Amino acid sequence: MSDTARHTAQTLRSRSEAVAAAAPALMADAQHLAATVLLGVHGRKRAGSGDEFWQYRPAQAGDSYRQIDWRRSALSDGHFIRQTEWQAAQAIMIGVDDGASMQFSGHKSRPEKRRRAQTLAMALAIIALRGGERVGLTHLADAPRAGNAQLMRIATALMEDHAAVDHGTPRAQIMPLGSRAAFFSDFFGDIGMIEQAVGRAADREVKGALVQILDPDEERFPFDGRTIFESMTGAIRFETLKARGLRDAYLERLAARKTQLQEICRRTGWRYHLHHTDQPAEPTLLWLHRALERVRA
């Protein structure tokens, strides 16, 4: 084996070991968070496991003729599918920003934005899978799956190497028709790419939520005097002697970005939520769970 090949193999092994060590910790945090939220969730009859009648829905491309309820369809001009609870089980697609900006934390007492996003995503996956649904990651080509084994697949994928760019944007490799989705990000990336990703999802009748995760320092801009601003990758570096003089312009741009995200959601039927890393994760997960239930109803 050449030195280059040996180095590549050792690097791959060390990365794999790091992922294997980190994934269980992420899983434990997410399971604790999900359990806390599930205690406060009161179920209702909905699509899931079972064979009782759930609802009729219009037939769509890809449905089998054997699924059509001809008696119900004879009462109207269209074809209808008789859904039982197990037939109506849907998929939830989850996207977590892997850009370098998500590694930011303004204080050691607060988690990185990326870790909070990962924990919320995993907890959402746990709740969905316990409800008999399928879950997938938007940046993978794999179709969403059900079952406990899918949890470890998701945790491992979330802990893999991250992008070498400062700001990530939602990536949707596979979005099943009529599924639901949740994107976790600071959404500091190209707004056009964000709008495009949500628009493509909406074109496939996918409804969901944008969860913007920010560190409190990104909201307060607590900088004064001589300050060096540097992006997480080091690609951008800016020094100023009067940091406070930049505060108003920065806050205006941040407010404008929030407004843009809310407008994207308004046009597509999605929902927007802002989460700060110094706040507990439970209220955001509960909001997200209820928001995705409402867009499916």
Tab-separated table of C-alpha atoms in Angstrom:
chain	number	residue	atom	x	y	z
A	1	MET	CA	0.000	0.000	0.000
A	2	SER	CA	1.368	3.429	-0.941
A	3	ASP	CA	1.874	6.166	1.661
A	4	THR	CA	-0.993	8.148	0.106
A	5	ALA	CA	-3.358	5.168	0.207
A	6	ARG	CA	-2.312	4.344	3.771
A	7	HIS	CA	-2.890	7.945	4.860
A	8	THR	CA	-6.317	7.966	3.158
A	9	ALA	CA	-7.300	4.696	4.857
A	10	GLN	CA	-6.147	5.967	8.263
A	11	THR	CA	-8.036	9.231	7.787
A	12	LEU	CA	-11.191	7.378	6.782
A	13	ARG	CA	-10.855	5.065	9.778
A	14	SER	CA	-10.354	7.948	12.219
A	15	ARG	CA	-13.361	9.759	10.797
A	16	SER	CA	-15.476	6.610	11.043
A	17	GLU	CA	-14.408	6.079	14.647
A	18	ALA	CA	-15.236	9.691	15.490
A	19	VAL	CA	-18.695	9.322	13.973
A	20	ALA	CA	-19.258	6.025	15.786
A	21	ALA	CA	-18.306	7.654	19.096
A	22	ALA	CA	-20.415	10.788	18.608
A	23	ALA	CA	-23.608	9.215	17.248
A	24	PRO	CA	-24.665	7.460	20.510
A	25	ALA	CA	-24.315	10.724	22.449
A	26	LEU	CA	-26.492	12.508	19.908
A	27	MET	CA	-28.981	9.647	20.064
A	28	ALA	CA	-29.158	9.832	23.867
A	29	ASP	CA	-29.774	13.596	23.848
A	30	ALA	CA	-32.463	13.240	21.195
A	31	GLN	CA	-34.210	10.364	22.965
A	32	HIS	CA	-34.345	12.365	26.182
A	33	LEU	CA	-35.740	15.387	24.349
A	34	ALA	CA	-38.314	13.304	22.464
A	35	ALA	CA	-39.446	11.540	25.648
A	36	THR	CA	-39.975	14.886	27.382
A	37	VAL	CA	-42.117	16.200	24.533
A	38	LEU	CA	-44.085	12.966	24.068
A	39	LEU	CA	-45.286	13.219	27.668
A	40	GLY	CA	-47.071	16.439	26.740
A	41	VAL	CA	-48.506	15.273	23.423
A	42	HIS	CA	-52.058	13.967	23.396
A	43	GLY	CA	-52.657	11.741	20.428
A	44	ARG	CA	-55.563	11.884	18.068
A	45	LYS	CA	-56.822	9.443	15.494
A	46	ARG	CA	-54.541	9.834	12.517
A	47	ALA	CA	-52.746	7.959	9.810
A	48	GLY	CA	-50.540	5.283	11.283
A	49	SER	CA	-50.648	1.621	12.187
A	50	GLY	CA	-53.941	-0.233	11.887
A	51	ASP	CA	-56.508	-1.302	9.344
A	52	GLU	CA	-59.531	0.829	10.268
A	53	PHE	CA	-61.025	3.230	7.737
A	54	TRP	CA	-59.330	6.620	7.801
A	55	GLN	CA	-60.522	8.718	4.870
A	56	TYR	CA	-61.113	8.917	1.128
A	57	ARG	CA	-58.665	10.905	-0.949
A	58	PRO	CA	-58.490	11.675	-4.682
A	59	ALA	CA	-56.409	9.203	-6.677
A	60	GLN	CA	-52.971	10.484	-7.724
A	61	ALA	CA	-50.386	9.519	-10.314
A	62	GLY	CA	-48.644	6.371	-9.168
A	63	ASP	CA	-51.656	4.906	-7.355
A	64	SER	CA	-52.626	1.376	-8.344
A	65	TYR	CA	-56.033	0.667	-9.876
A	66	ARG	CA	-56.479	-1.957	-7.172
A	67	GLN	CA	-56.441	0.829	-4.561
A	68	ILE	CA	-59.416	2.664	-6.098
A	69	ASP	CA	-62.711	2.389	-4.256
A	70	TRP	CA	-65.042	2.047	-7.242
A	71	ARG	CA	-68.222	2.354	-5.184
A	72	ARG	CA	-67.147	5.739	-3.773
A	73	SER	CA	-65.768	6.843	-7.148
A	74	ALA	CA	-69.112	6.096	-8.843
A	75	LEU	CA	-70.667	8.884	-6.778
A	76	SER	CA	-68.476	11.550	-8.393
A	77	ASP	CA	-66.536	12.390	-11.534
A	78	GLY	CA	-63.162	11.378	-10.081
A	79	HIS	CA	-61.456	8.316	-8.686
A	80	PHE	CA	-60.986	7.968	-4.925
A	81	ILE	CA	-58.673	5.883	-2.766
A	82	ARG	CA	-60.061	4.350	0.410
A	83	GLN	CA	-57.302	4.912	2.951
A	84	THR	CA	-57.023	2.819	6.055
A	85	GLU	CA	-54.806	4.029	8.876
A	86	TRP	CA	-51.776	2.003	7.791
A	87	GLN	CA	-52.180	3.034	4.151
A	88	ALA	CA	-52.164	6.719	5.086
A	89	ALA	CA	-48.800	6.612	6.853
A	90	GLN	CA	-46.642	9.392	5.439
A	91	ALA	CA	-42.998	10.350	5.369
A	92	ILE	CA	-41.159	13.173	7.098
A	93	MET	CA	-38.049	14.497	5.380
A	94	ILE	CA	-35.477	16.265	7.543
A	95	GLY	CA	-32.772	18.671	6.404
A	96	VAL	CA	-29.961	19.894	8.666
A	97	ASP	CA	-27.622	22.650	7.442
A	98	ASP	CA	-24.045	21.350	7.274
A	99	GLY	CA	-22.429	24.729	6.558
A	100	ALA	CA	-19.537	25.882	8.733
A	101	SER	CA	-21.551	28.800	10.142
A	102	MET	CA	-23.619	26.250	12.074
A	103	GLN	CA	-20.540	25.484	14.219
A	104	PHE	CA	-20.812	28.883	15.897
A	105	SER	CA	-21.466	29.341	19.601
A	106	GLY	CA	-21.048	32.678	21.322
A	107	HIS	CA	-20.317	31.110	24.710
A	108	LYS	CA	-19.099	27.755	26.032
A	109	SER	CA	-22.322	27.418	28.058
A	110	ARG	CA	-24.335	27.212	24.825
A	111	PRO	CA	-24.326	24.407	22.269
A	112	GLU	CA	-23.223	25.003	18.717
A	113	LYS	CA	-26.106	25.767	16.389
A	114	ARG	CA	-25.293	22.568	14.509
A	115	ARG	CA	-25.585	20.380	17.610
A	116	ARG	CA	-28.932	21.919	18.553
A	117	ALA	CA	-30.162	21.390	14.995
A	118	GLN	CA	-28.992	17.765	15.045
A	119	THR	CA	-30.681	17.112	18.398
A	120	LEU	CA	-33.979	18.629	17.281
A	121	ALA	CA	-33.833	16.685	14.010
A	122	MET	CA	-33.141	13.383	15.732
A	123	ALA	CA	-35.862	13.951	18.326
A	124	LEU	CA	-38.351	14.713	15.554
A	125	ALA	CA	-37.309	11.492	13.816
A	126	ILE	CA	-37.845	9.498	17.008
A	127	ILE	CA	-41.355	10.889	17.475
A	128	ALA	CA	-42.265	10.246	13.838
A	129	LEU	CA	-40.936	6.682	13.817
A	130	ARG	CA	-42.747	5.869	17.046
A	131	GLY	CA	-45.902	7.018	15.275
A	132	GLY	CA	-45.367	4.450	12.541
A	133	GLU	CA	-44.107	6.897	9.929
A	134	ARG	CA	-41.109	6.828	7.620
A	135	VAL	CA	-38.261	9.303	8.014
A	136	GLY	CA	-35.455	10.349	5.709
A	137	LEU	CA	-32.759	12.999	5.288
A	138	THR	CA	-33.185	15.446	2.422
A	139	HIS	CA	-29.516	15.410	1.368
A	140	LEU	CA	-29.410	11.646	0.837
A	141	ALA	CA	-30.685	9.721	-2.170
A	142	ASP	CA	-32.100	6.988	0.074
A	143	ALA	CA	-35.866	6.771	0.351
A	144	PRO	CA	-37.351	7.386	3.822
A	145	ARG	CA	-37.645	4.290	5.980
A	146	ALA	CA	-39.431	3.136	9.110
A	147	GLY	CA	-38.066	1.190	12.059
A	148	ASN	CA	-35.533	1.673	14.830
A	149	ALA	CA	-32.577	0.869	12.586
A	150	GLN	CA	-33.321	4.044	10.655
A	151	LEU	CA	-32.531	6.127	13.740
A	152	MET	CA	-28.898	5.043	13.793
A	153	ARG	CA	-28.619	5.560	10.046
A	154	ILE	CA	-29.851	9.123	10.485
A	155	ALA	CA	-27.606	9.825	13.485
A	156	THR	CA	-24.560	8.507	11.642
A	157	ALA	CA	-25.354	10.542	8.523
A	158	LEU	CA	-25.798	13.717	10.563
A	159	MET	CA	-22.408	13.240	12.232
A	160	GLU	CA	-20.513	12.730	8.970
A	161	ASP	CA	-18.106	15.343	7.585
A	162	HIS	CA	-19.651	18.721	6.966
A	163	ALA	CA	-19.417	21.123	4.065
A	164	ALA	CA	-16.314	23.279	3.694
A	165	VAL	CA	-18.424	26.340	2.889
A	166	ASP	CA	-19.505	29.004	5.346
A	167	HIS	CA	-23.221	28.859	4.606
A	168	GLY	CA	-25.213	25.827	3.576
A	169	THR	CA	-28.571	25.781	1.816
A	170	PRO	CA	-31.363	23.189	1.912
A	171	ARG	CA	-30.728	20.206	-0.332
A	172	ALA	CA	-33.621	18.015	-1.375
A	173	GLN	CA	-32.478	14.931	-3.270
A	174	ILE	CA	-35.714	13.042	-2.630
A	175	MET	CA	-39.054	14.480	-1.529
A	176	PRO	CA	-41.933	11.977	-1.694
A	177	LEU	CA	-45.177	13.394	-3.054
A	178	GLY	CA	-47.360	14.738	-0.247
A	179	SER	CA	-44.788	14.204	2.485
A	180	ARG	CA	-43.830	16.723	5.161
A	181	ALA	CA	-40.459	18.315	5.798
A	182	ALA	CA	-38.457	20.287	8.316
A	183	PHE	CA	-35.329	22.292	7.503
A	184	PHE	CA	-33.019	23.291	10.381
A	185	SER	CA	-30.540	26.091	9.639
A	186	ASP	CA	-29.433	29.607	10.483
A	187	PHE	CA	-30.540	30.385	6.897
A	188	PHE	CA	-27.681	32.801	6.328
A	189	GLY	CA	-27.010	31.268	2.911
A	190	ASP	CA	-28.200	32.313	-0.532
A	191	ILE	CA	-31.859	33.287	-0.120
A	192	GLY	CA	-32.535	32.345	-3.739
A	193	MET	CA	-31.382	28.779	-3.107
A	194	ILE	CA	-33.522	28.562	0.027
A	195	GLU	CA	-36.554	29.824	-1.890
A	196	GLN	CA	-35.858	27.369	-4.704
A	197	ALA	CA	-35.610	24.385	-2.352
A	198	VAL	CA	-38.864	25.191	-0.581
A	199	GLY	CA	-40.557	25.939	-3.905
A	200	ARG	CA	-39.521	22.579	-5.366
A	201	ALA	CA	-40.868	20.859	-2.289
A	202	ALA	CA	-44.153	22.759	-2.503
A	203	ASP	CA	-44.474	21.735	-6.171
A	204	ARG	CA	-44.536	18.133	-4.924
A	205	GLU	CA	-47.271	19.012	-2.415
A	206	VAL	CA	-44.770	18.853	0.419
A	207	LYS	CA	-45.627	21.036	3.401
A	208	GLY	CA	-43.320	21.735	6.279
A	209	ALA	CA	-41.421	24.188	8.431
A	210	LEU	CA	-38.261	26.274	8.451
A	211	VAL	CA	-36.641	26.287	11.887
A	212	GLN	CA	-34.104	29.109	12.092
A	213	ILE	CA	-31.509	28.464	14.790
A	214	LEU	CA	-29.477	31.421	16.048
A	215	ASP	CA	-27.034	32.056	18.855
A	216	PRO	CA	-28.059	34.999	21.101
A	217	ASP	CA	-24.914	36.906	20.086
A	218	GLU	CA	-26.174	36.838	16.505
A	219	GLU	CA	-29.319	38.600	17.690
A	220	ARG	CA	-27.747	41.115	20.071
A	221	PHE	CA	-24.509	41.919	18.221
A	222	PRO	CA	-22.687	42.631	21.534
A	223	PHE	CA	-19.488	43.925	19.936
A	224	ASP	CA	-17.767	47.243	20.597
A	225	GLY	CA	-14.462	48.905	19.766
A	226	ARG	CA	-11.734	47.052	17.896
A	227	THR	CA	-13.120	43.730	16.684
A	228	ILE	CA	-12.010	41.154	14.148
A	229	PHE	CA	-14.861	39.346	12.431
A	230	GLU	CA	-13.924	36.062	10.783
A	231	SER	CA	-16.105	33.453	9.121
A	232	MET	CA	-15.990	29.890	10.470
A	233	THR	CA	-13.939	28.699	7.487
A	234	GLY	CA	-11.596	31.688	7.655
A	235	ALA	CA	-12.480	32.622	4.084
A	236	ILE	CA	-13.786	36.032	5.168
A	237	ARG	CA	-11.976	38.304	7.629
A	238	PHE	CA	-12.860	41.879	8.522
A	239	GLU	CA	-11.346	44.175	11.140
A	240	THR	CA	-12.918	47.362	12.467
A	241	LEU	CA	-12.122	49.840	15.223
A	242	LYS	CA	-15.771	50.759	15.698
A	243	ALA	CA	-17.795	47.573	15.848
A	244	ARG	CA	-20.742	49.272	17.527
A	245	GLY	CA	-21.183	51.447	14.448
A	246	LEU	CA	-22.044	48.332	12.431
A	247	ARG	CA	-24.765	47.160	14.814
A	248	ASP	CA	-27.771	48.946	13.316
A	249	ALA	CA	-26.977	47.912	9.745
A	250	TYR	CA	-26.396	44.305	10.844
A	251	LEU	CA	-29.673	44.128	12.768
A	252	GLU	CA	-31.552	45.585	9.802
A	253	ARG	CA	-30.156	42.893	7.513
A	254	LEU	CA	-30.984	40.165	10.027
A	255	ALA	CA	-34.568	41.438	10.351
A	256	ALA	CA	-34.845	41.556	6.559
A	257	ARG	CA	-33.689	37.944	6.304
A	258	LYS	CA	-36.325	36.815	8.826
A	259	THR	CA	-38.973	38.659	6.831
A	260	GLN	CA	-37.824	36.945	3.634
A	261	LEU	CA	-38.064	33.516	5.271
A	262	GLN	CA	-41.545	34.273	6.581
A	263	GLU	CA	-42.631	35.418	3.130
A	264	ILE	CA	-41.329	32.197	1.543
A	265	CYS	CA	-43.374	30.242	4.060
A	266	ARG	CA	-46.465	32.361	3.463
A	267	ARG	CA	-46.343	31.750	-0.288
A	268	THR	CA	-45.798	28.009	-0.028
A	269	GLY	CA	-47.990	27.142	2.941
A	270	TRP	CA	-44.977	26.342	5.088
A	271	ARG	CA	-44.392	27.627	8.624
A	272	TYR	CA	-41.506	29.552	10.191
A	273	HIS	CA	-40.077	29.278	13.704
A	274	LEU	CA	-37.126	31.006	15.382
A	275	HIS	CA	-35.093	29.159	18.015
A	276	HIS	CA	-32.254	30.502	20.175
A	277	THR	CA	-29.571	28.169	21.499
A	278	ASP	CA	-29.751	29.630	25.022
A	279	GLN	CA	-33.359	28.470	25.273
A	280	PRO	CA	-34.562	24.914	26.019
A	281	ALA	CA	-35.245	22.751	22.978
A	282	GLU	CA	-38.529	21.258	24.218
A	283	PRO	CA	-40.871	24.138	23.238
A	284	THR	CA	-39.448	24.224	19.698
A	285	LEU	CA	-39.827	20.467	19.250
A	286	LEU	CA	-43.391	20.585	20.555
A	287	TRP	CA	-44.190	23.483	18.206
A	288	LEU	CA	-42.674	21.583	15.286
A	289	HIS	CA	-44.537	18.380	16.077
A	290	ARG	CA	-47.862	20.220	16.210
A	291	ALA	CA	-47.067	22.307	13.127
A	292	LEU	CA	-46.382	19.211	11.021
A	293	GLU	CA	-49.533	17.565	12.340
A	294	ARG	CA	-51.578	20.575	11.270
A	295	VAL	CA	-50.182	20.737	7.738
A	296	ARG	CA	-51.065	17.067	7.286
A	297	ALA	CA	-54.588	17.332	8.637
